[in-house]
Coordinates of C-alpha atoms and ligand atoms in Angstrom, one line a residue:
Chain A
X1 CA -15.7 -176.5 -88.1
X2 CA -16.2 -179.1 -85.5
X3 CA -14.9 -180.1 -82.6
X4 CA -12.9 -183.2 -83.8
X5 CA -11.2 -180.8 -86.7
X6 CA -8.7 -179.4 -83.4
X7 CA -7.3 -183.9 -83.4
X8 CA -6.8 -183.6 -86.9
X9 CA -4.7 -180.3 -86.6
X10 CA -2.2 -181.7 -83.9
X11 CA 0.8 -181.9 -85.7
X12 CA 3.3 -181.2 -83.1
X13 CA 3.6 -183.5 -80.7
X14 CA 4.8 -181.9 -78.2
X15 CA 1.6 -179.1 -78.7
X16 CA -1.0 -179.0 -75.5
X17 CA -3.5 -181.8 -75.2
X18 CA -6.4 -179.7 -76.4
X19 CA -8.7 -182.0 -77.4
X20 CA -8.3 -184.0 -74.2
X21 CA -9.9 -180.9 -72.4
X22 CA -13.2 -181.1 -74.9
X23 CA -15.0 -183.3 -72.5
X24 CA -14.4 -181.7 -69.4
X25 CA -15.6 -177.7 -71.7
X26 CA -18.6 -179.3 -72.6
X27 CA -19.6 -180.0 -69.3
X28 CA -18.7 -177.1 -67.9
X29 CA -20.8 -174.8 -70.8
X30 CA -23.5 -178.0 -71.3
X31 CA -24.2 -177.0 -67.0
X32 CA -24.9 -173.6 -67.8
X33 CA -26.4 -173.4 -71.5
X34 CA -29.5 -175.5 -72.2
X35 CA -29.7 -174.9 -76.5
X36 CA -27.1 -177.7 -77.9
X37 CA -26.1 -175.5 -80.7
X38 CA -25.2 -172.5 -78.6
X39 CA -23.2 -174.8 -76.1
X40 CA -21.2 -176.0 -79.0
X41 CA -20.5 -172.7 -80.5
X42 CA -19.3 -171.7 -76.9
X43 CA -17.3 -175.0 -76.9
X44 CA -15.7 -174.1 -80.1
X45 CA -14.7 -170.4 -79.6
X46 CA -13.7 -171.9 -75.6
X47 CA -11.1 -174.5 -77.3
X48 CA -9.5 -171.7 -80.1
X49 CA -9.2 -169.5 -76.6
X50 CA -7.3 -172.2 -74.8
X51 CA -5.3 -173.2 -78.2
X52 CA -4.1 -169.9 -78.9
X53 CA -2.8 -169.4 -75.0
X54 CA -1.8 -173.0 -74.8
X55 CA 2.2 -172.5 -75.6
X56 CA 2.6 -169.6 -72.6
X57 CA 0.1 -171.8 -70.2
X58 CA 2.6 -174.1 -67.8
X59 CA 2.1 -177.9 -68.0
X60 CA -1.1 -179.5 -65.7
X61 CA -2.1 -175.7 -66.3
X62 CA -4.3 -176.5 -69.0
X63 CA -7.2 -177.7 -67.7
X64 CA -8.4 -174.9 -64.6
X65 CA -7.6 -172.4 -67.4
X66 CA -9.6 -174.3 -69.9
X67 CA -12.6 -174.2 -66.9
X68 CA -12.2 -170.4 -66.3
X69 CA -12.0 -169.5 -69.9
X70 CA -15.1 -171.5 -70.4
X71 CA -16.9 -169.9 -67.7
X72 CA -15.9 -166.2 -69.0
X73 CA -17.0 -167.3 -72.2
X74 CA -20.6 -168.6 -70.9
X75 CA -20.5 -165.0 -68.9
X76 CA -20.0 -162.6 -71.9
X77 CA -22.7 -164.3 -73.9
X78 CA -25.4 -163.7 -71.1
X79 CA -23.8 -160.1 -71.0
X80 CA -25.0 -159.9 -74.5
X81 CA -28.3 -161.5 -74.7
X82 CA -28.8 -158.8 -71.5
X83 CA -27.7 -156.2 -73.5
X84 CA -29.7 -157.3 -76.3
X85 CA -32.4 -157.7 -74.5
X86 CA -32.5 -154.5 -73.0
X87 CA -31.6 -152.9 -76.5
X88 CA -34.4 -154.7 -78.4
X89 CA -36.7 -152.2 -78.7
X90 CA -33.8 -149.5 -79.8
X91 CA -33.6 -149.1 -83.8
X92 CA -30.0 -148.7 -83.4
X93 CA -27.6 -151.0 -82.3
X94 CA -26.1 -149.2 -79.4
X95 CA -23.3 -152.1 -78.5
X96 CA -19.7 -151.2 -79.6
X97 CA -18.1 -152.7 -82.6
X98 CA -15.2 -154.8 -81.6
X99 CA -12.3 -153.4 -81.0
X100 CA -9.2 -154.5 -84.0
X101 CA -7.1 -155.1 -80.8
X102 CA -9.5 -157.6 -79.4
X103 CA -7.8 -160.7 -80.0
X104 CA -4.9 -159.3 -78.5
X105 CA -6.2 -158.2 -75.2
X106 CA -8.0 -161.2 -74.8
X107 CA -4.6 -163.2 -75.1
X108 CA -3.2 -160.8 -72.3
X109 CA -6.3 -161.4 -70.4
X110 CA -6.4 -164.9 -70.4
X111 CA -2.4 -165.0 -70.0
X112 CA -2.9 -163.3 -66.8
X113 CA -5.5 -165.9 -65.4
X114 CA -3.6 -168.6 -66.1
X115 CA -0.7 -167.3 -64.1
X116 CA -2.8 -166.3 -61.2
X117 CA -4.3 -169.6 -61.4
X118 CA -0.3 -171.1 -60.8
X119 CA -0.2 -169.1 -57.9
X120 CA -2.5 -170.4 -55.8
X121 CA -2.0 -173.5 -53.5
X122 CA -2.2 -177.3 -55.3
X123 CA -5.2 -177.6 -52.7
X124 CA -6.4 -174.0 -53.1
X125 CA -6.7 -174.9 -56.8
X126 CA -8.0 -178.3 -56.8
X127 CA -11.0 -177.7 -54.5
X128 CA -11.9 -174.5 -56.8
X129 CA -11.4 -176.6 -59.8
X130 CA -13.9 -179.3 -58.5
X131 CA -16.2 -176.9 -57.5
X132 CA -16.5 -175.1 -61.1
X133 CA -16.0 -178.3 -63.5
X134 CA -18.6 -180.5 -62.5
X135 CA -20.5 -177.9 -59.9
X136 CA -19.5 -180.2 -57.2
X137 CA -21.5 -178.8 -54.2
X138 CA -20.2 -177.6 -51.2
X139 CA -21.3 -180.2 -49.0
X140 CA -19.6 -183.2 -50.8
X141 CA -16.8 -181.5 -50.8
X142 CA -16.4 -181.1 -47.3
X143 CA -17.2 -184.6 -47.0
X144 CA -14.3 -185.6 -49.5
X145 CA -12.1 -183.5 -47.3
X146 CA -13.1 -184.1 -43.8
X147 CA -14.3 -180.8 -43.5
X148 CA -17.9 -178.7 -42.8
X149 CA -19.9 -177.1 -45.9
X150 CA -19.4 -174.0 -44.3
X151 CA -15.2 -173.9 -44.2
X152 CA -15.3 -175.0 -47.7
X153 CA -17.6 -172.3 -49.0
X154 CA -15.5 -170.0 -46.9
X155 CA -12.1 -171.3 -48.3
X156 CA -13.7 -170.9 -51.8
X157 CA -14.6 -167.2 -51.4
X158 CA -10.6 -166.6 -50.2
X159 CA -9.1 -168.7 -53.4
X160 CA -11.4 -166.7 -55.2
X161 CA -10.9 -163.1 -53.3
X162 CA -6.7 -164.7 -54.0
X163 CA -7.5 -165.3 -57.7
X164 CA -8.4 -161.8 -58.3
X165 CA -5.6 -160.0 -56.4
X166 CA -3.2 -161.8 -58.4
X167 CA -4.5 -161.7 -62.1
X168 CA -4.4 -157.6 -61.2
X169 CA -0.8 -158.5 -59.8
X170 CA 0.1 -160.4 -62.9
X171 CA -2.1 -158.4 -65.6
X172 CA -0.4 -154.7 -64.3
X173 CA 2.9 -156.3 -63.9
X174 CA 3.4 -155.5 -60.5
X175 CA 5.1 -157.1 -57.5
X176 CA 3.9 -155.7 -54.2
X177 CA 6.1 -152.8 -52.7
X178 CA 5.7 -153.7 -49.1
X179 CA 5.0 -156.8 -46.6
X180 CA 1.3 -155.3 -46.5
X181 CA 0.3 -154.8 -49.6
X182 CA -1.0 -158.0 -49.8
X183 CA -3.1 -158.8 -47.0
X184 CA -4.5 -155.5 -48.0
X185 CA -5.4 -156.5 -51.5
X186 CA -6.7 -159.8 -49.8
X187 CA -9.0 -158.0 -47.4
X188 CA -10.5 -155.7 -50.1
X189 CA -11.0 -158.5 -52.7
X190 CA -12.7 -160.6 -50.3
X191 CA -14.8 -157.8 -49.1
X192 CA -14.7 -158.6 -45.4
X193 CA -15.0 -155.2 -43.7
X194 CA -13.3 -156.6 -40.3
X195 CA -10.3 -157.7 -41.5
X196 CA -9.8 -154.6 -43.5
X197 CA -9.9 -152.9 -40.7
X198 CA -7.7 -155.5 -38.6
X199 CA -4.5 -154.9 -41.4
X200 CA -6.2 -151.3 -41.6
X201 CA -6.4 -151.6 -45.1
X202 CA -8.1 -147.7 -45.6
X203 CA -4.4 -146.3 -44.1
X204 CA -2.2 -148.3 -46.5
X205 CA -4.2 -147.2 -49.5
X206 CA -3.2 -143.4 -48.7
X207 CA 0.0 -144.5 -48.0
X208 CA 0.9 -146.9 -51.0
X209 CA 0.1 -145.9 -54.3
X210 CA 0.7 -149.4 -56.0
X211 CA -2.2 -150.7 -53.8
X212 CA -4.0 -147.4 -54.6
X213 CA -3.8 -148.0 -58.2
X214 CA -4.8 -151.7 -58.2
X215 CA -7.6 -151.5 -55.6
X216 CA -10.5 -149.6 -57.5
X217 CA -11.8 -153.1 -59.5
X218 CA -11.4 -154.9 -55.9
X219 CA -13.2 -152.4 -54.2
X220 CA -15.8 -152.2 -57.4
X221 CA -17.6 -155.4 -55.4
X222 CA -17.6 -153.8 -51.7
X223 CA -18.3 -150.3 -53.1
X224 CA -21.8 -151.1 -54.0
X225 CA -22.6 -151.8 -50.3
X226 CA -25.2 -149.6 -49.9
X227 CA -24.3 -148.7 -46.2
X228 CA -21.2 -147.4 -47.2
X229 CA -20.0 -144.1 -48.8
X230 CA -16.0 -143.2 -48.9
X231 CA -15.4 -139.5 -49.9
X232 CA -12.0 -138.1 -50.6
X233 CA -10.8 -134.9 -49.2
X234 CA -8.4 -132.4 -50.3
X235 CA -10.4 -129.1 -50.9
X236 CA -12.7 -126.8 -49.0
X237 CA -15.2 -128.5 -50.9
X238 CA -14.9 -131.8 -50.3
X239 CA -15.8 -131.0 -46.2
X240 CA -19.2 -130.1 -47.4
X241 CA -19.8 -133.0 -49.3
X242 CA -18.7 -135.4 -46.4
X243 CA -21.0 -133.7 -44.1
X244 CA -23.7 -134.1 -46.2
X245 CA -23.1 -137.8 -47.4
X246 CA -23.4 -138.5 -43.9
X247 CA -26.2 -136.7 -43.4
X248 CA -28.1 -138.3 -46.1
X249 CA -26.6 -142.1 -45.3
X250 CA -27.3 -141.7 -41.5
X251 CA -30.7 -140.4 -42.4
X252 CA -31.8 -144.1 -43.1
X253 CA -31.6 -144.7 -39.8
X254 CA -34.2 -143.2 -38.5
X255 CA -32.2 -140.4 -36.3
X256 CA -34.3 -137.4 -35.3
X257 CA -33.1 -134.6 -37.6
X258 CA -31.2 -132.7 -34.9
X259 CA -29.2 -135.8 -34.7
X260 CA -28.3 -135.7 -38.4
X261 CA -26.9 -132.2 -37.8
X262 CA -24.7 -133.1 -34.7
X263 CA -23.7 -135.8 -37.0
X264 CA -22.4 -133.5 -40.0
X265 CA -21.4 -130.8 -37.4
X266 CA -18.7 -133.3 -36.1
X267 CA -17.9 -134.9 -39.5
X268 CA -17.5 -130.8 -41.0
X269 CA -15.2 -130.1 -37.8
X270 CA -13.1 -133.4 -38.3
X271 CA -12.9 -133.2 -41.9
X272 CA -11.8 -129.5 -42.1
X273 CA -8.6 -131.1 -40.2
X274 CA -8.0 -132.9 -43.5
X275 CA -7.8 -130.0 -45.3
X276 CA -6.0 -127.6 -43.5
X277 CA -3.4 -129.6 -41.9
X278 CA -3.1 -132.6 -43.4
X279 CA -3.6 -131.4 -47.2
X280 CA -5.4 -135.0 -48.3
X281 CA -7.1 -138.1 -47.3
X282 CA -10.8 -139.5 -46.7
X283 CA -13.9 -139.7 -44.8
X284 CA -15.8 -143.2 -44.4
X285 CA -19.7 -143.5 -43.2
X286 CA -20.6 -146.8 -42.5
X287 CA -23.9 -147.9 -41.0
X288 CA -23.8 -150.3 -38.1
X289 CA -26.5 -152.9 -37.1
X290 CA -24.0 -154.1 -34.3
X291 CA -24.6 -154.2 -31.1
X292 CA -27.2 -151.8 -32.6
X293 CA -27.8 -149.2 -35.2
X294 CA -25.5 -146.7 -35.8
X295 CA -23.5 -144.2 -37.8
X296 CA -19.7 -144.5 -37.7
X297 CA -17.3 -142.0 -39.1
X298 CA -13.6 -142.8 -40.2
X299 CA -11.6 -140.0 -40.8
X300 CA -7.9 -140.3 -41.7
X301 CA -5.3 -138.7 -43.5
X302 CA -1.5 -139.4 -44.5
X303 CA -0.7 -135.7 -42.5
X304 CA 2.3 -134.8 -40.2
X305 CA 0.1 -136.4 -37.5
X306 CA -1.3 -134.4 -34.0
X307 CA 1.9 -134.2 -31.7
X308 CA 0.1 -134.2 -28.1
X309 CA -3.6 -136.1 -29.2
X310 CA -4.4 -135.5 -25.4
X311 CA -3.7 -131.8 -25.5
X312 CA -5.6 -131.6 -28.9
X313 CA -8.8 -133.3 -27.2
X314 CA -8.3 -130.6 -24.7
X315 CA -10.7 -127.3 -24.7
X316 CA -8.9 -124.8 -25.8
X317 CA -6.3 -126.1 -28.0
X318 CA -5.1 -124.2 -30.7
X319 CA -3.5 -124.1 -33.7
X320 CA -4.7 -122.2 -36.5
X321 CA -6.7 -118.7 -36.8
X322 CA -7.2 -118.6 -32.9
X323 CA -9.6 -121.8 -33.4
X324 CA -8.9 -125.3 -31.9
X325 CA -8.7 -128.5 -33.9
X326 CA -12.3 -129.2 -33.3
X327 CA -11.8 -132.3 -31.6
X328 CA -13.1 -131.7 -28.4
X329 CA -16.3 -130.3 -30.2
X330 CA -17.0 -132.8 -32.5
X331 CA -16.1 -135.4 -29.3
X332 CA -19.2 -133.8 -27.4
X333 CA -21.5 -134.2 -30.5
X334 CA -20.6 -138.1 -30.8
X335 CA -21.4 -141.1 -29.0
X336 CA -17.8 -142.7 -29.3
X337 CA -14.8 -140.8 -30.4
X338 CA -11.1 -142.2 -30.9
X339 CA -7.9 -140.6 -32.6
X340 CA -5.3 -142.5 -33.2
X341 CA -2.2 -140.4 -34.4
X342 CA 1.1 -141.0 -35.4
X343 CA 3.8 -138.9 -36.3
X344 CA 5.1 -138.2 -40.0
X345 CA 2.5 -141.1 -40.6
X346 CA -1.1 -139.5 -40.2
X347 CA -3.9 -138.7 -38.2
X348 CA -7.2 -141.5 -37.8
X349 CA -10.4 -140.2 -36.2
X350 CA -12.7 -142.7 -35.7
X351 CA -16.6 -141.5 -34.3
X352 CA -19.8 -143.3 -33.8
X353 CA -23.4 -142.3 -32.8
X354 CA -25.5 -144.7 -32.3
X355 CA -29.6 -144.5 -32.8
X356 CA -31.6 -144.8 -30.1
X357 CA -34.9 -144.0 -31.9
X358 CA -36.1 -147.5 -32.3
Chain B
X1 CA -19.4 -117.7 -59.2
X2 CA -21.5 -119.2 -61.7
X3 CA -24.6 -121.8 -61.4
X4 CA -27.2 -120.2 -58.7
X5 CA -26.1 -117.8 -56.4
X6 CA -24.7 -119.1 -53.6
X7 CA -25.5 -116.1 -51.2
X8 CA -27.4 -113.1 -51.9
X9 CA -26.4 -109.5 -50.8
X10 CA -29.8 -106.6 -51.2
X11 CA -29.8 -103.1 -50.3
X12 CA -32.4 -101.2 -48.2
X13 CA -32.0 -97.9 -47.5
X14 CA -29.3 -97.8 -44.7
X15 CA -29.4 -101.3 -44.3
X16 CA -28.0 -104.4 -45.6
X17 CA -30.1 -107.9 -46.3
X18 CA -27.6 -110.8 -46.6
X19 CA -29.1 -114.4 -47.4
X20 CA -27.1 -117.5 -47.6
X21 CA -29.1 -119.8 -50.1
X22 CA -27.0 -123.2 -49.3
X23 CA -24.5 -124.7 -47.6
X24 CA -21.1 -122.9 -48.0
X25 CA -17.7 -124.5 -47.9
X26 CA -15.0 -122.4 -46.5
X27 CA -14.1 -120.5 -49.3
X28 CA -17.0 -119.5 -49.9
X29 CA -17.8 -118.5 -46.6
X30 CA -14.7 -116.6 -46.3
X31 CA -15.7 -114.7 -49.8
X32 CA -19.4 -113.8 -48.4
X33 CA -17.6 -112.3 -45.7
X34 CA -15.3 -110.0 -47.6
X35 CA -17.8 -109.5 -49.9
X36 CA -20.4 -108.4 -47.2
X37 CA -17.5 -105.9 -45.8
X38 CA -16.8 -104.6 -48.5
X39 CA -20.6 -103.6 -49.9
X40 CA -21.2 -102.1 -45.9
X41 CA -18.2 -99.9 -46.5
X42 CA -19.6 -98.9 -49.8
X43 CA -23.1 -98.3 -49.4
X44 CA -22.1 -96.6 -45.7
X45 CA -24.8 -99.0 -44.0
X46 CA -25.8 -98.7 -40.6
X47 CA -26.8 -102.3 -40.1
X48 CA -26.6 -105.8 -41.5
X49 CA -29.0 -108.6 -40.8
X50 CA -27.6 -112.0 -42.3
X51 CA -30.2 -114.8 -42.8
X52 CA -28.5 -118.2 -42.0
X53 CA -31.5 -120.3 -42.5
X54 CA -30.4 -122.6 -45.2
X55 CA -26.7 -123.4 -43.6
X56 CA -26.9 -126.9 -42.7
X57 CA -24.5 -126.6 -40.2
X58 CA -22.6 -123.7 -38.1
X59 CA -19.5 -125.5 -37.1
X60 CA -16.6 -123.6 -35.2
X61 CA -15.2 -122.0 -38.3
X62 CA -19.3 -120.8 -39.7
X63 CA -20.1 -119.6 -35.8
X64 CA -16.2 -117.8 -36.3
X65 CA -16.5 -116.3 -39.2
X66 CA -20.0 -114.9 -38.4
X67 CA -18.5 -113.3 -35.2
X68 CA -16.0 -112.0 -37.3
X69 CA -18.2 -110.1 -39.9
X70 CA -20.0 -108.7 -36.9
X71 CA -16.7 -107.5 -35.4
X72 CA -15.7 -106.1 -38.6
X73 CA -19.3 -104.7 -39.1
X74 CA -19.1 -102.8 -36.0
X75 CA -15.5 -101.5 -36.8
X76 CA -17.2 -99.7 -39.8
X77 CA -20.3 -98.5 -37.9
X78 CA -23.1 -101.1 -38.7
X79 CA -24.9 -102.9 -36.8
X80 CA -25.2 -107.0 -37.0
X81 CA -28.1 -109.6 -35.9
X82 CA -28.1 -113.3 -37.3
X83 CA -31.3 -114.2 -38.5
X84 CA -32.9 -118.3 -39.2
X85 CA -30.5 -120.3 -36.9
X86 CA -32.5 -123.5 -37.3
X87 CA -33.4 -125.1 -34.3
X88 CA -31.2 -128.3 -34.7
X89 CA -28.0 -126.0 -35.9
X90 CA -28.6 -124.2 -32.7
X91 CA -28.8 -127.4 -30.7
X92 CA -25.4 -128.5 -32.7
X93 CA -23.9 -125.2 -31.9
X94 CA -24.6 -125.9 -27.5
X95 CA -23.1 -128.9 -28.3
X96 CA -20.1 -128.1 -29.7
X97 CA -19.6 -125.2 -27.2
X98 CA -19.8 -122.8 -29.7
X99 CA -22.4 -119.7 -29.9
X100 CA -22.3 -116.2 -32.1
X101 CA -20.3 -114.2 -29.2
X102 CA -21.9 -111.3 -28.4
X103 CA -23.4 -111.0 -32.0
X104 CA -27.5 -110.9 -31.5
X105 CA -29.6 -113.0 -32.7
X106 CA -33.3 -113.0 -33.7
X107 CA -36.1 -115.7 -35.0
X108 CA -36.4 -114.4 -38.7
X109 CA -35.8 -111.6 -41.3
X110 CA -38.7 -109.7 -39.8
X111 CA -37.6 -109.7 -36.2
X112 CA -34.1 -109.0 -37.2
X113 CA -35.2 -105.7 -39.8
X114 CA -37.3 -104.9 -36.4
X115 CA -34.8 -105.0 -34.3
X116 CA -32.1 -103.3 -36.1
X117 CA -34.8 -100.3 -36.2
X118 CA -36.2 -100.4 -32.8
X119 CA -35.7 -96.7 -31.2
X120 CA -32.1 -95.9 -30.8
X121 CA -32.2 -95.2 -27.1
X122 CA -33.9 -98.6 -26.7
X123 CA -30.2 -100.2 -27.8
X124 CA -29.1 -102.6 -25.4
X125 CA -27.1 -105.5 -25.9
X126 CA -29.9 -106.9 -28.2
X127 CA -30.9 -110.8 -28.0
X128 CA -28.8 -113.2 -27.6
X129 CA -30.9 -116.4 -27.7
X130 CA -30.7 -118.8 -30.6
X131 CA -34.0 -118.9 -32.3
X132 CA -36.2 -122.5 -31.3
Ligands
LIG1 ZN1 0.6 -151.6 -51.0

């Protein structure tokens, strides 16, 4: 079947321009396929995408949902030539059969972009769209709008980090519970560290379970940092495997090993609060290379929160089994040590050592 | 418990030989202490040495509950020393203020078994330095 058969099929005349958007699919797929053939199978199975979402897909919505539809296309095919690839030498074929519901979750899947798509800014959409179609380069698009290279690359890497927060929003259905949820979502999809920390974006996901729930594929792209490691707590068990995780991350460092066990002493005496008084939450290592190497240590639960901090940073304190909280130890063992604490709301420790070894 | 054992707990003669093989959590800590009671009760033992040299760390509730097996140790007429504090858990351990009370300490198995059968007059208050 060929491209031209879609003009003949047009009965209705109030049906989506389809074949208009042939053009602008070819060059999308043609800039990223070299083989004709291929390109114009991907062209084909692109358009039937876009023609069976076409009715649910809002007017002038056509064509950025043609583009990203095109693009996912392009993706999964290098996904399978890599998988076939890597599978060659395998007598079996190890790839799943399709699914019978396929069809259908695409639909939903490509429903969901197109609706994210609406959601974004006229000029939010427009600049992504230029940059996709025709891979218009940073730089010219600055020029077109009076801009630097840089803010446009930037302002593309927020659309996009916007893009994905609200095809989860649309795909699960959801409309966020509180005034934060967003900026939240926004912060983790665009995987900048400081302004997760500036909406403190690790609090709100103990504390809302909507965000909770639609974080994990956000988090997906900052999780494989490799100078990160985020352990929940809510067993005995889980303190030991904090201690250790930042034992082993702080290790790449280069700290002297009786610097690695100050480190995990403070993180077993901070995390151990966790468990016995708050009941859940989570330890995050981090490595630092500002203002110079270094370990930190985030601590923070969704507790009944430390009623006198100062008194608990005290020698002495105590609260449980004649033992303090072990904040004033695990202060001495650290370079910087902070605790914010707020009743009913939870308890954040935040600790840093830093490495003087080089 | 299943997998390897997490601690190990060997009988010789009036003494007691208790190894910890890993790091413990607080559970398990808590077990190898009632677990340790209990056998000294049993076998009637007149002293305990408890190797510590695979613990990673001994934060305030390891250092505590080491004291407290000692305590309860005594209470049922055996004698404790705390053997293997690494070097670097005994820095840790200045550092967080925290040290094994009056519990002694010595550098390894061999120095502990030694101590806990040096002549009985000899008993003092034993050694109280962490090993390194
Ligand atoms: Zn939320």
């Amino acid at each position: 079947m060929g491209a031209t058969d879609f003009i003949g099929a047009r009965e209705d005349p109030s049906a989506p321009d389809v074949a208009a958007l042939i053009p602008m699919v070819r060059r999308v797929i043609g800039a990223r396929v070299a083989d004709p053939t291929t390109a114009e199978d991907l062209v084909q199975e692109t358009l039937v995408r876009v023609l069976t979402a076409a009715p649910r897909v809002e007017p002038g919505m056509l064509e950025p949902y043609a583009i990203v539809t095109a693009r996912n296309v392009v993706t999964s095919l290098w996904r399978q030539q890599d998988r076939d690839r890597r599978n060659q030498h395998r007598v079996v074929d190890l790839s799943p059969p399709d699914a019978p519901d396929d069809d259908m979750l695409a639909r939903e899947e490509q429903e969901a972009v197109a609706a994210a798509l609406a959601r974004l800014t006229d000029r939010e959409r427009d600049t992504l769209v230029a940059h996709e179609v025709s891979g218009q380069d940073t730089r010219s698009l600055a020029e077109e709008l009076g801009s630097t290279a840089g803010a446009v690359a930037a302002q593309l890497n927020r659309t996009r980090a916007r893009l994905r927060v609200e095809y989860l929003l649309v795909r699960e259905n959801v409309e966020p519970p509180t005034d934060r949820c967003r900026p939240v979502l926004l912060a983790l999809s665009g995987g900048d560290r400081r302004r997760q920390r500036e909406v403190d974006a690790g609090r709100h996901l103990l504390e809302c379970e909507v965000c909770a729930r639609l974080s994990p594929p956000l988090m997906e792209r900052t999780q494989s940092r490799d100078d990160e490691l985020r352990i929940p707590i809510a067993v005995d068990a889980d303190v030991v495997a904090a201690r250790q995780a930042a034992r082993e991350l702080a290790s790449r460092l280069g700290f002297a090993r009786t610097e690695l066990t100050l480190i995990a002493t403070a993180v077993s005496e901070v995390t151990r609060n966790i468990v016995r008084f708050a009941g859940a939450g989570e330890v995050v290592v981090e490595l630092l290379d500002q203002p110079r190497a270094g370990v930190r240590i985030t601590a923070r639960d969704t507790g009944p929160g430390i009623p006198d901090v100062q008194a608990a940073l005290a020698d002495g304190y105590s609260t449980y089994n004649g033992l303090g909280l072990g904040l004033p130890g695990a202060r001495r063992l650290m370079d910087e040590f902070a605790v914010v604490s707020e009743s009913g709301r939870g308890t954040t420790v935040t600790m840093t050592k830093w490495c003087d070894a080089r | 418990m299943t997998g390897p054992k997490l601690v190990s707990i060997l009988r010789q003669g009036d003494w007691l030989i208790a190894s910890i093989h890993t790091a413990l959590d607080d559970s398990q800590m808590l077990l190898f202490r009632n677990d340790l009671v209990e056998q000294i009760g049993r076998h009637r033992s007149r002293g305990v040495v408890i190797d510590v040299a695979a613990l990673d760390v001994l934060d305030s509730f390891g250092a505590n509950t080491l004291r407290t097996i000692a305590e309860m140790a005594r209470l049922r007429g055996a004698e404790t020393v705390i053997v293997g504090i690494q070097p670097d858990v005994a820095f840790a351990m200045v550092s967080l203020g925290m040290d094994t009370g009056d519990v002694p300490t010595a550098l390894d198995l061999e120095e502990g078994l030694a101590y806990l059968g040096r002549p009985t007059g000899a008993r003092s208050r034993g050694r109280r330095d962490a090993a390194g």
